Coordinates of N, CA, C and O in Angstrom, one line a residue:
L725 N 128.9 241.5 138.4 CA 130.2 241.9 137.8 C 131.3 241.8 138.9 O 131.1 242.0 140.0
M726 N 132.4 241.4 138.4 CA 133.6 241.3 139.3 C 134.2 242.7 139.5 O 133.8 243.7 138.8
S727 N 135.1 242.8 140.4 CA 135.7 244.1 140.7 C 136.4 244.8 139.5 O 136.5 246.0 139.4
D728 N 136.9 243.9 138.5 CA 137.5 244.5 137.3 C 136.5 244.8 136.2 O 136.9 245.0 135.1
N729 N 135.2 244.8 136.6 CA 134.1 245.1 135.7 C 133.9 244.1 134.5 O 133.2 244.4 133.5
K730 N 134.5 242.9 134.6 CA 134.3 241.9 133.6 C 133.2 241.0 134.0 O 133.0 240.7 135.2
P731 N 132.3 240.6 133.1 CA 131.2 239.7 133.5 C 131.7 238.3 134.0 O 132.7 237.8 133.5
R732 N 131.1 237.8 135.0 CA 131.4 236.5 135.6 C 130.8 235.4 134.8 O 129.6 235.5 134.5
Q733 N 131.6 234.4 134.5 CA 131.0 233.3 133.7 C 130.4 232.3 134.7 O 130.9 232.0 135.8
R734 N 129.1 231.9 134.4 CA 128.4 230.9 135.2 C 128.7 229.5 134.7 O 128.8 229.3 133.5
I735 N 128.8 228.6 135.7 CA 128.9 227.2 135.4 C 127.9 226.4 136.1 O 127.3 226.9 137.1
D736 N 127.6 225.2 135.6 CA 126.5 224.4 136.2 C 127.1 223.7 137.4 O 128.3 223.6 137.7
V737 N 126.2 223.1 138.2 CA 126.6 222.4 139.5 C 127.6 221.3 139.3 O 128.6 221.1 140.0
A738 N 127.3 220.5 138.3 CA 128.2 219.3 138.0 C 129.6 219.8 137.7 O 130.6 219.2 138.2
E739 N 129.8 220.9 136.9 CA 131.1 221.4 136.6 C 131.8 222.0 137.8 O 133.0 221.8 138.0
A740 N 131.0 222.7 138.7 CA 131.5 223.2 139.9 C 132.0 222.1 140.8 O 133.1 222.2 141.4
A741 N 131.2 221.0 140.9 CA 131.6 219.9 141.8 C 132.9 219.3 141.3 O 133.8 218.9 142.0
A742 N 133.0 219.2 139.9 CA 134.3 218.6 139.3 C 135.5 219.5 139.6 O 136.6 218.9 139.9
L743 N 135.3 220.8 139.5 CA 136.4 221.7 139.8 C 136.9 221.6 141.3 O 138.1 221.6 141.6
I744 N 135.9 221.5 142.2 CA 136.2 221.4 143.6 C 137.0 220.0 143.9 O 138.0 220.0 144.5
L745 N 136.4 219.0 143.3 CA 137.0 217.6 143.5 C 138.4 217.6 143.0 O 139.3 216.9 143.5
A746 N 138.7 218.2 141.8 CA 140.0 218.2 141.2 C 141.0 218.9 142.1 O 142.2 218.7 142.0
R747 N 140.6 219.8 143.0 CA 141.5 220.6 143.8 C 141.6 220.0 145.2 O 142.3 220.5 146.1
M748 N 140.9 219.0 145.5 CA 140.9 218.4 146.9 C 142.2 217.5 147.0 O 142.6 216.9 146.1
P749 N 142.7 217.6 148.2 CA 143.9 216.7 148.5 C 143.5 215.3 148.5 O 142.4 214.9 148.9
D750 N 144.5 214.4 148.1 CA 144.3 213.0 148.1 C 145.0 212.4 149.4 O 146.2 212.5 149.5
W751 N 144.2 211.9 150.3 CA 144.8 211.4 151.5 C 145.1 209.9 151.4 O 145.5 209.3 152.4
G752 N 144.9 209.3 150.3 CA 145.2 207.9 150.1 C 144.0 207.1 150.4 O 142.9 207.5 150.5
S753 N 144.3 205.8 150.5 CA 143.2 204.9 150.8 C 143.6 203.8 151.9 O 144.8 203.7 152.2
M754 N 142.7 203.1 152.4 CA 143.0 202.0 153.3 C 141.9 201.0 153.2 O 140.8 201.2 152.7
R755 N 142.2 199.8 153.6 CA 141.2 198.7 153.6 C 140.6 198.6 155.0 O 141.3 198.7 156.0
V756 N 139.3 198.4 155.0 CA 138.5 198.3 156.3 C 137.7 197.1 156.1 O 137.2 196.7 155.0
P757 N 137.3 196.4 157.3 CA 136.4 195.3 157.2 C 135.0 195.9 156.7 O 134.7 197.0 156.9
I758 N 134.3 195.0 156.0 CA 133.0 195.4 155.4 C 132.1 196.0 156.5 O 131.5 197.0 156.3
D759 N 132.1 195.4 157.7 CA 131.2 196.0 158.7 C 131.6 197.3 159.3 O 130.8 198.0 160.0
G760 N 132.8 197.8 158.9 CA 133.2 199.2 159.3 C 133.2 200.1 158.1 O 133.7 201.3 158.2
A761 N 132.6 199.8 157.0 CA 132.6 200.6 155.8 C 131.5 201.6 155.7 O 131.6 202.6 154.9
H762 N 130.4 201.5 156.5 CA 129.3 202.4 156.4 C 129.7 203.9 156.7 O 130.5 204.1 157.6
G763 N 129.3 204.8 155.8 CA 129.7 206.2 155.9 C 131.0 206.5 155.3 O 131.4 207.7 155.3
E764 N 131.8 205.6 154.8 CA 133.0 205.8 154.2 C 132.9 206.1 152.7 O 131.8 205.8 152.1
V765 N 133.9 206.5 152.0 CA 133.9 206.8 150.6 C 134.7 205.7 149.9 O 135.9 205.4 150.2
L766 N 134.0 205.0 149.0 CA 134.6 203.8 148.3 C 135.8 204.3 147.4 O 135.7 205.3 146.7
R767 N 136.9 203.5 147.4 CA 138.0 203.8 146.5 C 138.3 202.7 145.6 O 139.4 202.6 145.0
Q768 N 137.4 201.8 145.3 CA 137.6 200.7 144.4 C 136.3 200.4 143.6 O 135.2 200.8 144.1
T769 N 136.4 199.8 142.5 CA 135.2 199.4 141.7 C 134.7 198.0 142.3 O 135.5 197.1 142.5
I770 N 133.5 197.9 142.6 CA 132.9 196.7 143.1 C 132.0 196.1 141.9 O 131.1 196.8 141.4
S771 N 132.4 194.9 141.5 CA 131.7 194.3 140.3 C 131.0 193.0 140.8 O 131.4 192.4 141.8
A772 N 130.0 192.6 140.0 CA 129.2 191.4 140.3 C 130.2 190.2 140.2 O 130.8 190.0 139.1
E773 N 130.3 189.4 141.2 CA 131.2 188.3 141.2 C 130.6 187.1 140.5 O 131.3 186.2 140.1
R774 N 129.3 187.1 140.2 CA 128.6 186.1 139.5 C 127.4 186.7 138.9 O 127.0 187.8 139.2
D775 N 126.8 185.9 138.0 CA 125.5 186.4 137.4 C 124.5 186.6 138.5 O 124.4 185.8 139.4
Q776 N 123.7 187.6 138.3 CA 122.6 187.9 139.2 C 121.3 188.0 138.5 O 121.1 188.9 137.6
P777 N 120.3 187.1 138.7 CA 120.4 185.9 139.5 C 121.3 184.9 138.8 O 121.5 184.9 137.6
P778 N 121.8 183.9 139.6 CA 122.8 183.0 139.1 C 122.1 181.8 138.3 O 122.8 181.0 137.8
F779 N 120.8 181.8 138.2 CA 120.1 180.8 137.5 C 118.7 181.4 137.1 O 118.3 182.4 137.6
D780 N 118.0 180.7 136.1 CA 116.7 181.1 135.8 C 115.8 180.8 137.0 O 115.6 179.6 137.4
R781 N 115.2 181.8 137.7 CA 114.5 181.7 138.9 C 113.0 181.8 138.7 O 112.6 182.8 138.0
V782 N 112.2 181.0 139.3 CA 110.8 181.0 139.2 C 110.3 182.1 140.2 O 110.7 182.2 141.3
T783 N 109.3 182.9 139.7 CA 108.8 184.0 140.5 C 107.4 183.8 141.0 O 106.8 184.7 141.7
M784 N 106.8 182.7 140.8 CA 105.4 182.4 141.3 C 105.3 180.9 141.7 O 105.9 180.1 141.1
D785 N 104.5 180.6 142.7 CA 104.1 179.2 143.0 C 103.2 178.8 141.9 O 102.4 179.6 141.4
G786 N 103.3 177.5 141.4 CA 102.5 177.0 140.4 C 103.0 175.8 139.8 O 103.5 174.9 140.5
I787 N 103.0 175.7 138.4 CA 103.5 174.6 137.7 C 104.5 175.1 136.6 O 104.2 176.2 136.1
A788 N 105.5 174.3 136.3 CA 106.4 174.7 135.2 C 106.2 173.6 134.1 O 106.2 172.4 134.4
L789 N 106.1 174.1 132.9 CA 105.8 173.2 131.8 C 106.4 173.8 130.5 O 107.0 174.9 130.5
R790 N 106.2 173.0 129.4 CA 106.7 173.5 128.1 C 105.5 174.3 127.4 O 104.4 173.8 127.3
H791 N 105.8 175.5 127.0 CA 104.8 176.3 126.4 C 104.3 175.7 125.1 O 103.2 175.8 124.7
A792 N 105.2 174.9 124.4 CA 104.8 174.2 123.2 C 103.6 173.3 123.4 O 102.8 173.1 122.5
A793 N 103.5 172.8 124.6 CA 102.4 171.9 124.9 C 101.1 172.7 124.8 O 100.0 172.2 124.3
I794 N 101.1 173.9 125.4 CA 99.9 174.7 125.4 C 99.6 175.2 123.9 O 98.4 175.2 123.5
A795 N 100.6 175.5 123.2 CA 100.5 175.9 121.8 C 99.9 174.8 121.0 O 99.1 175.0 120.0
A796 N 100.1 173.5 121.4 CA 99.6 172.4 120.7 C 98.2 172.0 121.2 O 97.6 171.1 120.7
G797 N 97.7 172.8 122.1 CA 96.3 172.6 122.6 C 96.1 171.8 123.8 O 95.0 171.6 124.3
L798 N 97.2 171.4 124.5 CA 97.1 170.6 125.7 C 96.6 171.6 126.9 O 97.1 172.7 127.0
R799 N 95.7 171.1 127.7 CA 95.3 171.9 128.9 C 95.4 171.1 130.2 O 95.1 171.7 131.2
R800 N 95.7 169.8 130.1 CA 95.8 169.0 131.3 C 97.2 168.3 131.3 O 97.6 167.8 130.3
F801 N 97.8 168.3 132.5 CA 99.2 167.8 132.6 C 99.3 166.9 133.9 O 98.6 167.1 134.9
R802 N 100.3 166.0 133.8 CA 100.6 165.1 134.9 C 101.8 165.7 135.7 O 102.8 166.1 135.1
V803 N 101.6 165.9 137.0 CA 102.7 166.4 137.9 C 103.7 165.3 138.1 O 103.4 164.2 138.7
V804 N 105.0 165.5 137.8 CA 106.0 164.5 138.0 C 106.8 164.7 139.2 O 107.7 163.9 139.6
G805 N 106.6 165.8 140.0 CA 107.3 166.0 141.2 C 107.1 167.5 141.7 O 106.5 168.3 140.9
T806 N 107.6 167.8 142.9 CA 107.5 169.1 143.4 C 108.9 169.6 143.7 O 109.7 168.9 144.3
Q807 N 109.2 170.8 143.2 CA 110.5 171.4 143.4 C 110.4 172.7 144.1 O 109.7 173.6 143.7
G808 N 111.1 172.8 145.3 CA 111.2 174.0 146.1 C 112.5 174.8 145.8 O 113.4 174.3 145.1
A809 N 112.5 176.0 146.4 CA 113.7 176.8 146.3 C 114.9 176.0 147.0 O 114.8 175.5 148.1
G810 N 116.0 175.9 146.2 CA 117.2 175.2 146.8 C 117.1 173.7 146.6 O 118.0 173.0 146.9
G811 N 116.0 173.2 146.1 CA 115.8 171.7 145.9 C 116.4 171.2 144.7 O 116.7 171.9 143.8
E812 N 116.5 169.9 144.6 CA 117.0 169.2 143.4 C 116.1 169.5 142.2 O 114.9 169.4 142.4
R813 N 116.7 169.8 141.1 CA 115.9 170.1 139.9 C 115.3 168.8 139.3 O 115.9 167.8 139.2
I814 N 114.0 168.9 139.0 CA 113.2 167.8 138.4 C 113.1 168.0 136.9 O 112.6 169.0 136.5
S815 N 113.4 167.0 136.1 CA 113.3 167.2 134.7 C 111.9 166.8 134.2 O 111.2 166.0 134.8
V816 N 111.5 167.4 133.1 CA 110.2 167.1 132.4 C 110.6 166.5 131.1 O 111.3 167.1 130.3
A817 N 110.1 165.3 130.9 CA 110.5 164.5 129.7 C 109.6 164.7 128.5 O 110.0 164.4 127.4
D818 N 108.3 165.1 128.7 CA 107.4 165.2 127.6 C 106.4 166.4 127.8 O 106.4 167.0 128.8
N819 N 105.7 166.7 126.7 CA 104.7 167.8 126.8 C 103.5 167.5 127.7 O 102.8 168.5 128.1
N820 N 103.3 166.3 128.1 CA 102.1 166.0 128.9 C 102.5 166.1 130.4 O 101.6 165.9 131.3
S821 N 103.7 166.4 130.8 CA 104.1 166.5 132.1 C 104.4 167.9 132.6 O 104.7 168.8 131.8
C822 N 104.4 168.1 133.9 CA 104.8 169.4 134.5 C 105.4 169.2 135.9 O 105.4 168.1 136.4
V823 N 106.0 170.2 136.4 CA 106.6 170.2 137.8 C 105.8 171.2 138.6 O 105.6 172.3 138.2
A824 N 105.4 170.7 139.8 CA 104.8 171.7 140.8 C 106.0 172.5 141.3 O 107.1 171.9 141.7
I825 N 106.0 173.8 141.3 CA 107.1 174.6 141.5 C 106.8 175.7 142.5 O 105.7 176.2 142.6
M826 N 107.8 176.1 143.3 CA 107.7 177.1 144.3 C 108.5 178.4 144.0 O 109.6 178.3 143.3
T827 N 108.0 179.5 144.4 CA 108.7 180.8 144.2 C 110.2 180.7 144.7 O 110.4 180.2 145.8
G828 N 111.1 181.1 143.8 CA 112.5 181.1 144.2 C 113.3 179.9 143.7 O 114.5 179.8 143.7
A829 N 112.6 178.9 143.2 CA 113.2 177.6 142.8 C 113.9 177.9 141.4 O 113.5 178.8 140.6
A830 N 114.9 177.1 141.1 CA 115.5 177.1 139.8 C 114.6 176.5 138.8 O 113.9 175.5 139.1
L831 N 114.5 177.1 137.6 CA 113.6 176.6 136.6 C 114.1 175.1 136.2 O 115.3 174.9 135.9
P832 N 113.2 174.2 136.2 CA 113.6 172.8 135.9 C 114.1 172.7 134.4 O 113.6 173.4 133.6
P833 N 114.9 171.7 134.2 CA 115.3 171.4 132.8 C 114.1 171.0 131.9 O 113.2 170.3 132.4
G834 N 114.1 171.4 130.7 CA 113.1 171.0 129.8 C 111.8 171.8 129.8 O 110.8 171.4 129.1
V835 N 111.7 172.8 130.6 CA 110.5 173.6 130.7 C 110.8 175.1 130.4 O 112.0 175.5 130.5
D836 N 109.8 175.9 130.1 CA 110.1 177.3 129.7 C 109.0 178.3 130.2 O 109.1 179.5 129.9
T837 N 108.0 177.8 130.9 CA 106.9 178.7 131.3 C 106.4 178.2 132.6 O 106.3 177.1 132.9
V838 N 106.0 179.2 133.4 CA 105.4 179.0 134.8 C 103.9 179.4 134.8 O 103.6 180.5 134.3
I839 N 103.0 178.6 135.2 CA 101.6 178.9 135.4 C 101.3 179.1 136.8 O 101.6 178.2 137.6
P840 N 100.8 180.2 137.3 CA 100.5 180.5 138.7 C 99.5 179.5 139.2 O 98.6 179.1 138.5
V841 N 99.6 179.1 140.5 CA 98.7 178.2 141.1 C 97.3 178.6 141.1 O 96.4 177.8 141.0
E842 N 97.1 179.9 141.0 CA 95.7 180.5 140.9 C 95.0 180.2 139.6 O 93.8 180.3 139.5
R843 N 95.8 179.8 138.6 CA 95.3 179.5 137.2 C 95.1 178.1 136.9 O 94.9 177.7 135.7
I844 N 95.3 177.2 137.9 CA 95.1 175.8 137.7 C 94.2 175.2 138.7 O 93.9 175.7 139.8
S845 N 93.7 174.0 138.4 CA 93.0 173.2 139.4 C 93.7 171.8 139.4 O 94.2 171.4 138.4
R846 N 93.8 171.2 140.6 CA 94.5 170.0 140.8 C 93.7 168.9 141.4 O 93.0 169.1 142.4
E847 N 93.8 167.7 140.8 CA 93.1 166.5 141.3 C 94.2 165.4 141.3 O 94.5 164.9 140.3
G848 N 94.7 165.2 142.5 CA 95.8 164.2 142.6 C 97.0 164.7 141.9 O 97.5 165.8 142.1
E849 N 97.5 163.8 140.9 CA 98.7 164.2 140.1 C 98.3 164.9 138.8 O 99.2 165.1 138.0
L850 N 97.1 165.2 138.6 CA 96.7 165.9 137.4 C 96.3 167.3 137.6 O 95.6 167.6 138.6
V851 N 96.8 168.2 136.8 CA 96.4 169.6 136.9 C 95.8 170.0 135.5 O 96.1 169.6 134.5
T852 N 94.8 170.9 135.7 CA 94.1 171.5 134.5 C 94.2 173.0 134.5 O 94.0 173.6 135.6
L853 N 94.5 173.6 133.4 CA 94.6 175.0 133.3 C 93.2 175.6 133.3 O 92.2 175.0 132.8
E854 N 93.1 176.8 133.9 CA 91.8 177.5 134.0 C 91.2 177.7 132.6 O 92.0 178.1 131.7
H855 N 89.9 177.6 132.5 CA 89.3 177.7 131.1 C 89.6 179.1 130.6 O 89.4 180.1 131.3
G856 N 90.0 179.2 129.4 CA 90.3 180.5 128.7 C 91.6 181.1 129.0 O 92.0 182.1 128.4
Y857 N 92.3 180.6 129.9 CA 93.6 181.2 130.3 C 94.7 180.9 129.3 O 94.9 179.7 128.9
Q858 N 95.3 181.9 128.7 CA 96.4 181.7 127.7 C 97.7 182.3 128.2 O 97.9 183.5 128.1
P859 N 98.6 181.5 128.8 CA 99.8 182.0 129.3 C 100.8 182.4 128.2 O 100.8 181.9 127.1
A860 N 101.6 183.4 128.5 CA 102.7 183.8 127.6 C 103.9 182.9 127.8 O 104.2 182.5 128.9
A861 N 104.6 182.6 126.7 CA 105.8 181.8 126.8 C 106.8 182.5 127.6 O 107.0 183.7 127.5
G862 N 107.5 181.8 128.5 CA 108.5 182.4 129.4 C 108.0 183.2 130.6 O 108.9 183.8 131.2
Q863 N 106.7 183.2 130.8 CA 106.2 184.0 131.9 C 106.7 183.6 133.3 O 106.9 182.4 133.5
F864 N 106.8 184.5 134.2 CA 107.1 184.3 135.6 C 108.5 183.6 135.8 O 108.6 182.8 136.7
I865 N 109.4 184.0 135.0 CA 110.8 183.5 135.1 C 111.7 184.7 135.2 O 111.7 185.5 134.2
H866 N 112.5 184.8 136.2 CA 113.5 185.8 136.4 C 114.8 185.3 135.8 O 115.4 184.4 136.4
R867 N 115.1 185.7 134.6 CA 116.2 185.0 133.8 C 117.6 185.3 134.4 O 117.9 186.3 135.0
R868 N 118.4 184.2 134.3 CA 119.8 184.3 134.7 C 120.5 185.5 134.2 O 120.3 185.9 133.0
A869 N 121.2 186.3 135.0 CA 122.0 187.4 134.6 C 121.2 188.6 134.2 O 121.7 189.6 133.7
S870 N 119.9 188.6 134.3 CA 119.0 189.7 133.9 C 119.2 190.9 134.7 O 118.9 192.0 134.2
D871 N 119.6 190.8 136.0 CA 119.9 191.9 136.8 C 121.3 192.5 136.5 O 121.4 193.6 136.2
H872 N 122.3 191.6 136.6 CA 123.7 191.9 136.4 C 124.5 190.7 135.9 O 124.6 189.8 136.7
P873 N 125.0 190.7 134.7 CA 125.9 189.7 134.4 C 127.2 189.7 135.2 O 127.6 190.8 135.7
Q874 N 127.9 188.6 135.4 CA 129.2 188.6 136.1 C 130.1 189.6 135.5 O 130.2 189.8 134.3
G875 N 130.8 190.4 136.4 CA 131.7 191.4 136.0 C 131.2 192.8 135.8 O 131.9 193.7 135.7
T876 N 129.8 192.9 135.9 CA 129.2 194.2 135.8 C 129.6 195.1 136.9 O 129.4 194.7 138.1
P877 N 130.1 196.3 136.7 CA 130.4 197.2 137.8 C 129.1 197.6 138.5 O 128.1 198.0 137.9
L878 N 129.1 197.4 139.9 CA 127.9 197.7 140.7 C 128.1 199.0 141.5 O 127.2 199.8 141.7
L879 N 129.3 199.3 142.0 CA 129.7 200.5 142.7 C 131.0 201.1 142.2 O 131.9 200.3 141.9
Q880 N 131.0 202.4 142.1 CA 132.2 203.1 141.5 C 133.0 203.8 142.6 O 132.4 204.1 143.6
P881 N 134.3 204.0 142.4 CA 135.1 204.8 143.4 C 134.4 206.1 143.5 O 133.9 206.7 142.6
G882 N 134.4 206.6 144.8 CA 133.8 207.9 145.0 C 132.4 207.8 145.6 O 131.8 208.8 146.1
T883 N 131.9 206.6 145.6 CA 130.5 206.4 146.2 C 130.6 206.4 147.7 O 131.4 205.8 148.3
L884 N 129.6 207.2 148.3 CA 129.5 207.2 149.7 C 128.7 206.0 150.1 O 127.6 205.7 149.6
I885 N 129.3 205.2 151.0 CA 128.7 203.9 151.4 C 127.6 204.1 152.4 O 127.8 204.4 153.6
G886 N 126.4 203.8 152.0 CA 125.2 203.9 152.8 C 124.6 202.5 152.9 O 125.2 201.5 152.6
A887 N 123.3 202.4 153.3 CA 122.7 201.1 153.5 C 122.6 200.3 152.3 O 122.9 199.1 152.3
A888 N 122.2 200.9 151.2 CA 122.0 200.1 149.9 C 123.4 199.6 149.4 O 123.5 198.5 149.0
E889 N 124.4 200.5 149.6 CA 125.8 200.0 149.2 C 126.3 198.9 150.1 O 127.0 198.0 149.6
M890 N 126.0 199.0 151.4 CA 126.4 197.9 152.3 C 125.8 196.6 151.9 O 126.4 195.6 152.0
A891 N 124.5 196.6 151.4 CA 123.9 195.4 151.0 C 124.6 194.8 149.8 O 124.9 193.6 149.7
I892 N 125.0 195.6 148.9 CA 125.8 195.2 147.7 C 127.2 194.6 148.1 O 127.6 193.5 147.6
L893 N 127.8 195.3 149.0 CA 129.1 194.8 149.5 C 129.0 193.5 150.2 O 129.8 192.6 150.0
T894 N 128.0 193.4 151.0 CA 127.8 192.1 151.8 C 127.5 191.0 150.9 O 128.1 189.9 151.1
V895 N 126.7 191.1 149.9 CA 126.4 190.1 148.9 C 127.6 189.7 148.1 O 127.8 188.5 147.7
G896 N 128.5 190.7 147.9 CA 129.7 190.4 147.1 C 130.7 189.4 147.6 O 131.5 188.8 146.9
G897 N 130.7 189.2 148.9 CA 131.5 188.1 149.5 C 132.9 188.5 150.0 O 133.6 187.7 150.5
S898 N 133.3 189.8 149.8 CA 134.6 190.2 150.3 C 134.5 190.5 151.8 O 133.5 191.0 152.3
A899 N 135.6 190.3 152.5 CA 135.7 190.6 153.9 C 136.1 192.0 154.2 O 135.8 192.6 155.2
S900 N 136.7 192.7 153.2 CA 137.1 194.0 153.4 C 137.0 194.8 152.1 O 136.8 194.2 151.0
V901 N 137.1 196.1 152.2 CA 136.9 197.0 151.1 C 137.8 198.2 151.2 O 138.2 198.6 152.3
E902 N 138.3 198.7 150.0 CA 139.2 199.9 150.0 C 138.3 201.2 150.1 O 137.4 201.4 149.3
V903 N 138.7 202.0 151.1 CA 137.9 203.3 151.2 C 139.0 204.4 151.3 O 140.2 204.2 151.5
A904 N 138.5 205.7 151.2 CA 139.3 206.8 151.2 C 139.8 207.0 152.7 O 139.1 206.9 153.6
R905 N 141.1 207.3 152.8 CA 141.7 207.6 154.1 C 141.3 209.1 154.4 O 141.4 209.9 153.6
A906 N 140.8 209.3 155.6 CA 140.4 210.6 156.0 C 141.6 211.5 156.4 O 142.7 210.9 156.6
A907 N 141.4 212.8 156.4 CA 142.5 213.7 156.8 C 142.9 213.3 158.3 O 142.1 212.9 159.1
A908 N 144.1 213.5 158.6 CA 144.6 213.2 159.9 C 143.8 213.9 161.0 O 143.6 213.3 162.1
V909 N 143.4 215.1 160.8 CA 142.6 215.8 161.8 C 141.4 215.0 162.2 O 141.0 215.0 163.3
R910 N 140.7 214.4 161.2 CA 139.5 213.6 161.5 C 139.9 212.4 162.3 O 139.2 212.0 163.3
D911 N 141.0 211.7 162.0 CA 141.4 210.6 162.7 C 141.8 210.9 164.2 O 141.4 210.2 165.1
E912 N 142.4 212.0 164.4 CA 142.8 212.5 165.7 C 141.5 212.8 166.5 O 141.4 212.5 167.7
A913 N 140.5 213.5 165.9 CA 139.3 213.8 166.5 C 138.5 212.6 166.9 O 138.0 212.5 168.0
H914 N 138.6 211.6 166.1 CA 137.9 210.3 166.4 C 138.6 209.6 167.6 O 137.9 209.1 168.5
Q915 N 139.9 209.7 167.7 CA 140.6 209.1 168.8 C 140.2 209.8 170.1 O 140.1 209.2 171.2
V916 N 140.2 211.2 170.1 CA 139.8 212.0 171.2 C 138.4 211.6 171.7 O 138.2 211.4 172.9
L917 N 137.5 211.4 170.8 CA 136.1 211.1 171.1 C 136.0 209.7 171.8 O 135.1 209.5 172.6
Q918 N 136.9 208.8 171.4 CA 136.8 207.4 171.9 C 137.5 207.3 173.3 O 137.3 206.4 174.0
S919 N 138.3 208.3 173.6 CA 139.0 208.2 174.9 C 138.3 208.8 176.1 O 137.2 209.3 176.0

């Protein structure tokens, strides 16, 4: 009970935090280089500057082929080339062909499924699927924009910038970021410590 004998109303933690923040002084903001942002409080929205991932990315070493070929009963394929991460994309022209593919590579045009290397046997340029193995259409492909489409907010104002937030800022490509300006007493204390 309070001194006037009226019952005290209880509020939850989120409401209490909102009340405190609403009464805090605003010291403004400033731009700092990304490498000086750790431990600061973000004052801007950080959005994905491009789709994440920016292309359909292969998640297993193996072969890339058309699932329709497997659905049609094909189990043996001719390798038309090998594509690594960052390499030029190799097209597949028909159901009898496949591309040897490496983890991280962009999905080649004309294919929609990846078969892990552990599920095939290879003799020269011919590969055969493991007996009884039935792959799912679209498997082992990390689809374009499946993490974050371009423009998706990734960090909100008020976020304390730690290691994970630094990674997001670094990938974003900006050289600087807007953060909360600290109270003058903090700035003066910092200068004293550096002298």
